[in-house]
Amino acid sequence: PSVAEIERQIDEDWNKLEPVIEKHNATRQELAAKRKQADALAKRIKPLQVQVDQAMDKVGALAARAYKGENLSTVNAMLGSRSPSELMGQLELLDRFAQTQQKDVQQVAQLRDELVRQKEPLDTLVAQLTRTEAQLAAKKKQINAEIDRLQKLRIKVYGNGGGGPLRPAPCPATYPGGAAGVAVKFACAQIGKPYVWGADGPSSFDCSGLTQYAWKAAGVSLTHFTGAQWREGTPVDRADLRPGDLVFFYSDLHHVGMYVGKGLIVHASRAGVPVKMAR
């Protein structure tokens, strides 16, 4: 096959793979948020766990004392009393003590039930995180295997070079100033750095990692996921594009680049191709 045919084949395969990569990025973001949520839940539950442990120790002590013979206290009170009034006083004390013991046990049971209730969502969340992490690991292996296949195909045709000029025009074509100016200059400065899926700088990038990194330099926080970046911005018409705007590709928005003026973008296109300018 010719170089053009191989490039076309790689592009087709890459367009099937990149949505998987961006889904992976979305899952990683969600995983980080859930991990934070789980940590917050665990922190909130910790004092309650301490309370339950202390209360259980107290009930354990009460049980040990009862086992050693305190359940005979009523008989002892009757035998040791010198008068009916003294007996009545001792029985009242014993009754109050028994009620206190019962109350302590009841409080522990309530605390334990509250702990279980609060821990249920945390346990569910931890189970979800464990499953998601296992799925991510499997997906990462699949992505790496596919990238290796495409790389070998590319090297077979191009050798270790190839690809044409990375900067066919001044970058940016015009300086917009302000935050957009900072972002667009940062994007241009990354030209030549390698594509690495899941990377968000400073030495390598994937498509949404590059746009996130560039706008972060301008003080704007974006999520490392094309779908989220689409929602985090304000849609504009193609005719109204200005340097710094993000340009999304394909119906499922699985690729993004940064507009730099004169009909050009800077983007991290795919594995084996450095960050570059493109029409």
PDB file of C-alpha atoms in Angstrom:
ATOM      1  CA  PRO A   1       0.000   0.000   0.000  1.00  0.00           C
ATOM      2  CA  SER A   2       1.056   3.593  -0.605  1.00  0.00           C
ATOM      3  CA  VAL A   3       1.918   6.036   2.203  1.00  0.00           C
ATOM      4  CA  ALA A   4      -1.398   7.825   1.610  1.00  0.00           C
ATOM      5  CA  GLU A   5      -3.346   4.565   1.900  1.00  0.00           C
ATOM      6  CA  ILE A   6      -1.547   3.621   5.121  1.00  0.00           C
ATOM      7  CA  GLU A   7      -2.178   7.103   6.587  1.00  0.00           C
ATOM      8  CA  ARG A   8      -5.851   6.815   5.654  1.00  0.00           C
ATOM      9  CA  GLN A   9      -6.064   3.387   7.289  1.00  0.00           C
ATOM     10  CA  ILE A  10      -4.348   4.663  10.458  1.00  0.00           C
ATOM     11  CA  ASP A  11      -6.686   7.675  10.564  1.00  0.00           C
ATOM     12  CA  GLU A  12      -9.733   5.415  10.264  1.00  0.00           C
ATOM     13  CA  ASP A  13      -8.461   3.098  13.004  1.00  0.00           C
ATOM     14  CA  TRP A  14      -7.487   6.028  15.187  1.00  0.00           C
ATOM     15  CA  ASN A  15     -10.954   7.569  14.889  1.00  0.00           C
ATOM     16  CA  LYS A  16     -12.351   4.314  16.281  1.00  0.00           C
ATOM     17  CA  LEU A  17      -9.787   4.280  19.099  1.00  0.00           C
ATOM     18  CA  GLU A  18      -9.902   7.941  20.180  1.00  0.00           C
ATOM     19  CA  PRO A  19     -13.514   7.748  21.498  1.00  0.00           C
ATOM     20  CA  VAL A  20     -12.344   4.851  23.692  1.00  0.00           C
ATOM     21  CA  ILE A  21      -9.471   7.022  24.973  1.00  0.00           C
ATOM     22  CA  GLU A  22     -11.778   9.941  25.718  1.00  0.00           C
ATOM     23  CA  LYS A  23     -14.236   7.595  27.476  1.00  0.00           C
ATOM     24  CA  HIS A  24     -11.265   6.394  29.513  1.00  0.00           C
ATOM     25  CA  ASN A  25     -10.433  10.036  30.371  1.00  0.00           C
ATOM     26  CA  ALA A  26     -14.049  10.630  31.444  1.00  0.00           C
ATOM     27  CA  THR A  27     -14.020   7.518  33.643  1.00  0.00           C
ATOM     28  CA  ARG A  28     -10.735   8.606  35.249  1.00  0.00           C
ATOM     29  CA  GLN A  29     -12.248  12.011  36.076  1.00  0.00           C
ATOM     30  CA  GLU A  30     -15.352  10.362  37.512  1.00  0.00           C
ATOM     31  CA  LEU A  31     -13.195   7.923  39.467  1.00  0.00           C
ATOM     32  CA  ALA A  32     -11.185  10.771  41.016  1.00  0.00           C
ATOM     33  CA  ALA A  33     -14.410  12.564  42.025  1.00  0.00           C
ATOM     34  CA  LYS A  34     -15.867   9.381  43.542  1.00  0.00           C
ATOM     35  CA  ARG A  35     -12.594   8.676  45.383  1.00  0.00           C
ATOM     36  CA  LYS A  36     -12.810  12.174  46.880  1.00  0.00           C
ATOM     37  CA  GLN A  37     -16.440  11.522  47.840  1.00  0.00           C
ATOM     38  CA  ALA A  38     -15.493   8.204  49.480  1.00  0.00           C
ATOM     39  CA  ASP A  39     -12.665   9.870  51.440  1.00  0.00           C
ATOM     40  CA  ALA A  40     -15.066  12.579  52.679  1.00  0.00           C
ATOM     41  CA  LEU A  41     -17.607   9.938  53.749  1.00  0.00           C
ATOM     42  CA  ALA A  42     -14.944   7.917  55.554  1.00  0.00           C
ATOM     43  CA  LYS A  43     -13.729  11.056  57.352  1.00  0.00           C
ATOM     44  CA  ARG A  44     -17.283  11.863  58.485  1.00  0.00           C
ATOM     45  CA  ILE A  45     -17.874   8.317  59.715  1.00  0.00           C
ATOM     46  CA  LYS A  46     -14.587   8.044  61.644  1.00  0.00           C
ATOM     47  CA  PRO A  47     -15.738   9.901  64.843  1.00  0.00           C
ATOM     48  CA  LEU A  48     -18.897   7.753  64.904  1.00  0.00           C
ATOM     49  CA  GLN A  49     -16.769   4.621  64.635  1.00  0.00           C
ATOM     50  CA  VAL A  50     -14.719   5.809  67.644  1.00  0.00           C
ATOM     51  CA  GLN A  51     -17.947   6.408  69.620  1.00  0.00           C
ATOM     52  CA  VAL A  52     -19.215   2.920  68.817  1.00  0.00           C
ATOM     53  CA  ASP A  53     -15.896   1.339  69.794  1.00  0.00           C
ATOM     54  CA  GLN A  54     -15.861   3.197  73.136  1.00  0.00           C
ATOM     55  CA  ALA A  55     -19.489   2.312  73.837  1.00  0.00           C
ATOM     56  CA  MET A  56     -18.859  -1.350  72.987  1.00  0.00           C
ATOM     57  CA  ASP A  57     -15.935  -1.371  75.434  1.00  0.00           C
ATOM     58  CA  LYS A  58     -18.269   0.007  78.115  1.00  0.00           C
ATOM     59  CA  VAL A  59     -20.932  -2.644  77.450  1.00  0.00           C
ATOM     60  CA  GLY A  60     -18.232  -5.303  77.448  1.00  0.00           C
ATOM     61  CA  ALA A  61     -17.156  -4.180  80.910  1.00  0.00           C
ATOM     62  CA  LEU A  62     -20.767  -4.291  82.142  1.00  0.00           C
ATOM     63  CA  ALA A  63     -21.172  -7.802  80.724  1.00  0.00           C
ATOM     64  CA  ALA A  64     -17.946  -8.960  82.401  1.00  0.00           C
ATOM     65  CA  ARG A  65     -19.089  -7.614  85.757  1.00  0.00           C
ATOM     66  CA  ALA A  66     -22.492  -9.321  85.393  1.00  0.00           C
ATOM     67  CA  TYR A  67     -20.747 -12.576  84.514  1.00  0.00           C
ATOM     68  CA  LYS A  68     -18.635 -12.321  87.665  1.00  0.00           C
ATOM     69  CA  GLY A  69     -21.764 -12.283  89.861  1.00  0.00           C
ATOM     70  CA  GLU A  70     -23.401  -8.874  89.889  1.00  0.00           C
ATOM     71  CA  ASN A  71     -26.653 -10.552  88.856  1.00  0.00           C
ATOM     72  CA  LEU A  72     -26.847 -11.793  92.517  1.00  0.00           C
ATOM     73  CA  SER A  73     -26.880  -8.169  93.791  1.00  0.00           C
ATOM     74  CA  THR A  74     -30.637  -8.290  94.688  1.00  0.00           C
ATOM     75  CA  VAL A  75     -30.148 -11.334  96.962  1.00  0.00           C
ATOM     76  CA  ASN A  76     -27.093  -9.701  98.557  1.00  0.00           C
ATOM     77  CA  ALA A  77     -29.088  -6.502  99.191  1.00  0.00           C
ATOM     78  CA  MET A  78     -31.842  -8.463 100.908  1.00  0.00           C
ATOM     79  CA  LEU A  79     -29.409 -10.440 103.063  1.00  0.00           C
ATOM     80  CA  GLY A  80     -27.294  -7.404 103.991  1.00  0.00           C
ATOM     81  CA  SER A  81     -30.135  -5.028 104.910  1.00  0.00           C
ATOM     82  CA  ARG A  82     -30.717  -4.226 108.555  1.00  0.00           C
ATOM     83  CA  SER A  83     -34.251  -2.786 108.058  1.00  0.00           C
ATOM     84  CA  PRO A  84     -37.109  -2.765 105.500  1.00  0.00           C
ATOM     85  CA  SER A  85     -36.454   0.899 104.681  1.00  0.00           C
ATOM     86  CA  GLU A  86     -32.765   0.181 104.034  1.00  0.00           C
ATOM     87  CA  LEU A  87     -33.745  -2.762 101.836  1.00  0.00           C
ATOM     88  CA  MET A  88     -36.126  -0.551  99.811  1.00  0.00           C
ATOM     89  CA  GLY A  89     -33.389   2.073  99.315  1.00  0.00           C
ATOM     90  CA  GLN A  90     -30.900  -0.558  98.095  1.00  0.00           C
ATOM     91  CA  LEU A  91     -33.433  -2.130  95.722  1.00  0.00           C
ATOM     92  CA  GLU A  92     -34.193   1.306  94.219  1.00  0.00           C
ATOM     93  CA  LEU A  93     -30.472   1.912  93.651  1.00  0.00           C
ATOM     94  CA  LEU A  94     -30.143  -1.492  91.997  1.00  0.00           C
ATOM     95  CA  ASP A  95     -33.148  -0.779  89.802  1.00  0.00           C
ATOM     96  CA  ARG A  96     -31.684   2.546  88.703  1.00  0.00           C
ATOM     97  CA  PHE A  97     -28.339   0.856  87.996  1.00  0.00           C
ATOM     98  CA  ALA A  98     -30.078  -1.821  85.892  1.00  0.00           C
ATOM     99  CA  GLN A  99     -31.931   0.879  83.939  1.00  0.00           C
ATOM    100  CA  THR A 100     -28.629   2.712  83.326  1.00  0.00           C
ATOM    101  CA  GLN A 101     -27.060  -0.512  82.049  1.00  0.00           C
ATOM    102  CA  GLN A 102     -30.023  -1.084  79.751  1.00  0.00           C
ATOM    103  CA  LYS A 103     -29.840   2.510  78.503  1.00  0.00           C
ATOM    104  CA  ASP A 104     -26.091   2.149  77.805  1.00  0.00           C
ATOM    105  CA  VAL A 105     -26.694  -1.033  75.800  1.00  0.00           C
ATOM    106  CA  GLN A 106     -29.548   0.622  73.910  1.00  0.00           C
ATOM    107  CA  GLN A 107     -27.386   3.668  73.053  1.00  0.00           C
ATOM    108  CA  VAL A 108     -24.643   1.411  71.751  1.00  0.00           C
ATOM    109  CA  ALA A 109     -27.147  -0.455  69.572  1.00  0.00           C
ATOM    110  CA  GLN A 110     -28.452   2.853  68.186  1.00  0.00           C
ATOM    111  CA  LEU A 111     -24.910   4.113  67.516  1.00  0.00           C
ATOM    112  CA  ARG A 112     -24.020   0.842  65.818  1.00  0.00           C
ATOM    113  CA  ASP A 113     -27.135   0.996  63.602  1.00  0.00           C
ATOM    114  CA  GLU A 114     -26.370   4.623  62.672  1.00  0.00           C
ATOM    115  CA  LEU A 115     -22.805   3.645  61.768  1.00  0.00           C
ATOM    116  CA  VAL A 116     -24.058   0.798  59.568  1.00  0.00           C
ATOM    117  CA  ARG A 117     -26.560   3.154  57.892  1.00  0.00           C
ATOM    118  CA  GLN A 118     -23.887   5.767  57.133  1.00  0.00           C
ATOM    119  CA  LYS A 119     -21.366   3.174  55.980  1.00  0.00           C
ATOM    120  CA  GLU A 120     -23.681   1.531  53.460  1.00  0.00           C
ATOM    121  CA  PRO A 121     -23.245   4.197  50.732  1.00  0.00           C
ATOM    122  CA  LEU A 122     -19.487   4.243  51.386  1.00  0.00           C
ATOM    123  CA  ASP A 123     -19.206   0.459  51.056  1.00  0.00           C
ATOM    124  CA  THR A 124     -21.228   0.597  47.821  1.00  0.00           C
ATOM    125  CA  LEU A 125     -19.004   3.401  46.523  1.00  0.00           C
ATOM    126  CA  VAL A 126     -15.804   1.516  47.370  1.00  0.00           C
ATOM    127  CA  ALA A 127     -17.132  -1.574  45.551  1.00  0.00           C
ATOM    128  CA  GLN A 128     -17.920   0.581  42.492  1.00  0.00           C
ATOM    129  CA  LEU A 129     -14.438   2.134  42.590  1.00  0.00           C
ATOM    130  CA  THR A 130     -12.820  -1.294  42.752  1.00  0.00           C
ATOM    131  CA  ARG A 131     -14.793  -2.475  39.707  1.00  0.00           C
ATOM    132  CA  THR A 132     -14.084   0.732  37.764  1.00  0.00           C
ATOM    133  CA  GLU A 133     -10.355   0.519  38.480  1.00  0.00           C
ATOM    134  CA  ALA A 134     -10.277  -3.063  37.211  1.00  0.00           C
ATOM    135  CA  GLN A 135     -12.157  -2.016  34.049  1.00  0.00           C
ATOM    136  CA  LEU A 136      -9.752   0.909  33.512  1.00  0.00           C
ATOM    137  CA  ALA A 137      -6.741  -1.384  33.833  1.00  0.00           C
ATOM    138  CA  ALA A 138      -8.200  -3.757  31.218  1.00  0.00           C
ATOM    139  CA  LYS A 139      -9.103  -0.846  28.917  1.00  0.00           C
ATOM    140  CA  LYS A 140      -5.609   0.645  29.266  1.00  0.00           C
ATOM    141  CA  LYS A 141      -4.093  -2.658  28.154  1.00  0.00           C
ATOM    142  CA  GLN A 142      -6.419  -2.760  25.133  1.00  0.00           C
ATOM    143  CA  ILE A 143      -5.620   0.847  24.153  1.00  0.00           C
ATOM    144  CA  ASN A 144      -1.859   0.313  24.465  1.00  0.00           C
ATOM    145  CA  ALA A 145      -2.025  -2.836  22.322  1.00  0.00           C
ATOM    146  CA  GLU A 146      -3.938  -0.984  19.580  1.00  0.00           C
ATOM    147  CA  ILE A 147      -1.548   2.005  19.674  1.00  0.00           C
ATOM    148  CA  ASP A 148       1.428  -0.367  19.376  1.00  0.00           C
ATOM    149  CA  ARG A 149      -0.183  -1.971  16.323  1.00  0.00           C
ATOM    150  CA  LEU A 150      -0.748   1.391  14.626  1.00  0.00           C
ATOM    151  CA  GLN A 151       2.775   2.555  15.515  1.00  0.00           C
ATOM    152  CA  LYS A 152       4.342  -0.537  13.943  1.00  0.00           C
ATOM    153  CA  LEU A 153       2.257   0.017  10.822  1.00  0.00           C
ATOM    154  CA  ARG A 154       3.355   3.658  10.636  1.00  0.00           C
ATOM    155  CA  ILE A 155       7.061   2.926  11.234  1.00  0.00           C
ATOM    156  CA  LYS A 156       6.925   0.241   8.549  1.00  0.00           C
ATOM    157  CA  VAL A 157       5.997   2.947   6.011  1.00  0.00           C
ATOM    158  CA  TYR A 158       7.734   6.051   7.349  1.00  0.00           C
ATOM    159  CA  GLY A 159      10.637   4.721   9.336  1.00  0.00           C
ATOM    160  CA  ASN A 160      11.259   6.773  12.467  1.00  0.00           C
ATOM    161  CA  GLY A 161      10.683  10.154  10.812  1.00  0.00           C
ATOM    162  CA  GLY A 162       7.822  11.368   8.641  1.00  0.00           C
ATOM    163  CA  GLY A 163       4.836  13.581   9.025  1.00  0.00           C
ATOM    164  CA  GLY A 164       5.745  16.834   7.225  1.00  0.00           C
ATOM    165  CA  PRO A 165       6.240  20.270   8.843  1.00  0.00           C
ATOM    166  CA  LEU A 166       4.690  20.719  12.273  1.00  0.00           C
ATOM    167  CA  ARG A 167       4.464  24.533  12.066  1.00  0.00           C
ATOM    168  CA  PRO A 168       3.510  25.573   8.521  1.00  0.00           C
ATOM    169  CA  ALA A 169       2.608  29.144   9.609  1.00  0.00           C
ATOM    170  CA  PRO A 170       3.265  31.575  12.490  1.00  0.00           C
ATOM    171  CA  CYS A 171       1.615  30.334  15.681  1.00  0.00           C
ATOM    172  CA  PRO A 172      -0.602  32.028  16.718  1.00  0.00           C
ATOM    173  CA  ALA A 173      -1.515  33.735  13.471  1.00  0.00           C
ATOM    174  CA  THR A 174      -2.764  36.735  15.478  1.00  0.00           C
ATOM    175  CA  TYR A 175      -2.531  37.530  19.198  1.00  0.00           C
ATOM    176  CA  PRO A 176      -5.963  37.904  20.793  1.00  0.00           C
ATOM    177  CA  GLY A 177      -4.616  39.265  24.083  1.00  0.00           C
ATOM    178  CA  GLY A 178      -6.064  38.535  27.527  1.00  0.00           C
ATOM    179  CA  ALA A 179      -6.606  35.000  28.808  1.00  0.00           C
ATOM    180  CA  ALA A 180      -7.103  33.649  25.263  1.00  0.00           C
ATOM    181  CA  GLY A 181      -3.705  35.080  24.319  1.00  0.00           C
ATOM    182  CA  VAL A 182      -2.035  33.248  27.186  1.00  0.00           C
ATOM    183  CA  ALA A 183      -3.812  29.976  26.325  1.00  0.00           C
ATOM    184  CA  VAL A 184      -3.063  30.126  22.597  1.00  0.00           C
ATOM    185  CA  LYS A 185       0.636  30.954  23.152  1.00  0.00           C
ATOM    186  CA  PHE A 186       0.907  28.032  25.565  1.00  0.00           C
ATOM    187  CA  ALA A 187      -0.689  25.700  22.998  1.00  0.00           C
ATOM    188  CA  CYS A 188       1.724  26.883  20.295  1.00  0.00           C
ATOM    189  CA  ALA A 189       4.681  26.337  22.632  1.00  0.00           C
ATOM    190  CA  GLN A 190       3.796  22.622  22.898  1.00  0.00           C
ATOM    191  CA  ILE A 191       4.278  21.974  19.163  1.00  0.00           C
ATOM    192  CA  GLY A 192       6.658  19.066  18.655  1.00  0.00           C
ATOM    193  CA  LYS A 193       5.902  17.354  21.962  1.00  0.00           C
ATOM    194  CA  PRO A 194       4.739  13.729  21.695  1.00  0.00           C
ATOM    195  CA  TYR A 195       1.192  12.432  21.787  1.00  0.00           C
ATOM    196  CA  VAL A 196       0.618  10.142  24.778  1.00  0.00           C
ATOM    197  CA  TRP A 197      -2.954   9.077  25.477  1.00  0.00           C
ATOM    198  CA  GLY A 198      -4.197  10.111  28.929  1.00  0.00           C
ATOM    199  CA  ALA A 199      -1.385  12.719  29.253  1.00  0.00           C
ATOM    200  CA  ASP A 200      -2.011  16.348  30.205  1.00  0.00           C
ATOM    201  CA  GLY A 201       1.508  17.791  30.180  1.00  0.00           C
ATOM    202  CA  PRO A 202       3.958  19.182  30.551  1.00  0.00           C
ATOM    203  CA  SER A 203       6.065  16.832  28.388  1.00  0.00           C
ATOM    204  CA  SER A 204       3.327  14.983  26.449  1.00  0.00           C
ATOM    205  CA  PHE A 205      -0.382  15.285  25.691  1.00  0.00           C
ATOM    206  CA  ASP A 206      -3.509  13.751  24.264  1.00  0.00           C
ATOM    207  CA  CYS A 207      -6.061  16.016  22.541  1.00  0.00           C
ATOM    208  CA  SER A 208      -8.134  17.132  25.564  1.00  0.00           C
ATOM    209  CA  GLY A 209      -5.017  17.105  27.768  1.00  0.00           C
ATOM    210  CA  LEU A 210      -3.412  19.742  25.515  1.00  0.00           C
ATOM    211  CA  THR A 211      -6.413  22.100  25.550  1.00  0.00           C
ATOM    212  CA  GLN A 212      -6.807  21.629  29.319  1.00  0.00           C
ATOM    213  CA  TYR A 213      -3.106  22.435  29.875  1.00  0.00           C
ATOM    214  CA  ALA A 214      -3.152  25.524  27.642  1.00  0.00           C
ATOM    215  CA  TRP A 215      -6.231  27.062  29.284  1.00  0.00           C
ATOM    216  CA  LYS A 216      -4.957  26.154  32.762  1.00  0.00           C
ATOM    217  CA  ALA A 217      -2.011  28.505  32.072  1.00  0.00           C
ATOM    218  CA  ALA A 218      -4.609  31.267  31.569  1.00  0.00           C
ATOM    219  CA  GLY A 219      -6.343  30.434  34.877  1.00  0.00           C
ATOM    220  CA  VAL A 220      -9.278  28.566  33.343  1.00  0.00           C
ATOM    221  CA  SER A 221     -10.075  25.087  34.649  1.00  0.00           C
ATOM    222  CA  LEU A 222     -11.246  22.492  32.112  1.00  0.00           C
ATOM    223  CA  THR A 223     -11.925  18.791  32.565  1.00  0.00           C
ATOM    224  CA  HIS A 224      -9.605  16.334  30.835  1.00  0.00           C
ATOM    225  CA  PHE A 225     -12.370  14.956  28.607  1.00  0.00           C
ATOM    226  CA  THR A 226     -13.656  16.283  25.257  1.00  0.00           C
ATOM    227  CA  GLY A 227     -17.345  15.842  26.143  1.00  0.00           C
ATOM    228  CA  ALA A 228     -16.939  17.839  29.363  1.00  0.00           C
ATOM    229  CA  GLN A 229     -14.939  20.605  27.624  1.00  0.00           C
ATOM    230  CA  TRP A 230     -17.760  20.977  25.082  1.00  0.00           C
ATOM    231  CA  ARG A 231     -20.219  21.525  27.949  1.00  0.00           C
ATOM    232  CA  GLU A 232     -17.860  23.829  29.894  1.00  0.00           C
ATOM    233  CA  GLY A 233     -17.589  26.348  27.055  1.00  0.00           C
ATOM    234  CA  THR A 234     -20.038  28.497  25.120  1.00  0.00           C
ATOM    235  CA  PRO A 235     -20.795  27.317  21.553  1.00  0.00           C
ATOM    236  CA  VAL A 236     -19.898  29.774  18.757  1.00  0.00           C
ATOM    237  CA  ASP A 237     -20.402  29.653  14.998  1.00  0.00           C
ATOM    238  CA  ARG A 238     -17.480  28.590  12.863  1.00  0.00           C
ATOM    239  CA  ALA A 239     -17.486  32.066  11.280  1.00  0.00           C
ATOM    240  CA  ASP A 240     -16.985  33.620  14.731  1.00  0.00           C
ATOM    241  CA  LEU A 241     -13.906  31.584  15.700  1.00  0.00           C
ATOM    242  CA  ARG A 242     -11.161  33.492  17.522  1.00  0.00           C
ATOM    243  CA  PRO A 243      -7.700  32.290  18.614  1.00  0.00           C
ATOM    244  CA  GLY A 244      -8.032  30.320  21.839  1.00  0.00           C
ATOM    245  CA  ASP A 245     -11.435  28.862  20.939  1.00  0.00           C
ATOM    246  CA  LEU A 246     -11.737  25.078  20.987  1.00  0.00           C
ATOM    247  CA  VAL A 247     -12.688  23.232  17.810  1.00  0.00           C
ATOM    248  CA  PHE A 248     -14.411  19.852  18.204  1.00  0.00           C
ATOM    249  CA  PHE A 249     -14.509  17.085  15.629  1.00  0.00           C
ATOM    250  CA  TYR A 250     -16.835  14.166  14.764  1.00  0.00           C
ATOM    251  CA  SER A 251     -20.447  13.643  15.779  1.00  0.00           C
ATOM    252  CA  ASP A 252     -19.467  12.187  19.165  1.00  0.00           C
ATOM    253  CA  LEU A 253     -16.982  15.064  19.846  1.00  0.00           C
ATOM    254  CA  HIS A 254     -14.119  12.645  20.498  1.00  0.00           C
ATOM    255  CA  HIS A 255     -11.390  15.036  19.276  1.00  0.00           C
ATOM    256  CA  VAL A 256     -10.541  18.657  20.105  1.00  0.00           C
ATOM    257  CA  GLY A 257      -7.941  21.218  19.034  1.00  0.00           C
ATOM    258  CA  MET A 258      -7.294  24.907  19.724  1.00  0.00           C
ATOM    259  CA  TYR A 259      -7.937  27.510  17.040  1.00  0.00           C
ATOM    260  CA  VAL A 260      -4.871  29.736  16.469  1.00  0.00           C
ATOM    261  CA  GLY A 261      -6.183  31.953  13.615  1.00  0.00           C
ATOM    262  CA  LYS A 262      -6.028  31.918   9.786  1.00  0.00           C
ATOM    263  CA  GLY A 263      -8.010  28.654   9.604  1.00  0.00           C
ATOM    264  CA  LEU A 264      -5.420  26.716  11.639  1.00  0.00           C
ATOM    265  CA  ILE A 265      -5.551  24.729  14.842  1.00  0.00           C
ATOM    266  CA  VAL A 266      -2.929  23.280  17.183  1.00  0.00           C
ATOM    267  CA  HIS A 267      -3.797  19.755  18.300  1.00  0.00           C
ATOM    268  CA  ALA A 268      -2.435  16.491  19.646  1.00  0.00           C
ATOM    269  CA  SER A 269      -3.785  14.330  16.833  1.00  0.00           C
ATOM    270  CA  ARG A 270      -2.751  10.738  17.540  1.00  0.00           C
ATOM    271  CA  ALA A 271       0.000   8.405  18.696  1.00  0.00           C
ATOM    272  CA  GLY A 272       3.173   8.625  16.644  1.00  0.00           C
ATOM    273  CA  VAL A 273       2.435  12.210  15.556  1.00  0.00           C
ATOM    274  CA  PRO A 274       3.738  15.145  17.661  1.00  0.00           C
ATOM    275  CA  VAL A 275       1.602  18.133  18.645  1.00  0.00           C
ATOM    276  CA  LYS A 276       1.309  20.202  15.446  1.00  0.00           C
ATOM    277  CA  MET A 277      -0.599  22.831  13.508  1.00  0.00           C
ATOM    278  CA  ALA A 278      -3.220  21.712  11.007  1.00  0.00           C
ATOM    279  CA  ARG A 279      -5.890  23.263   8.794  1.00  0.00           C
TER     280      ARG A 279
END
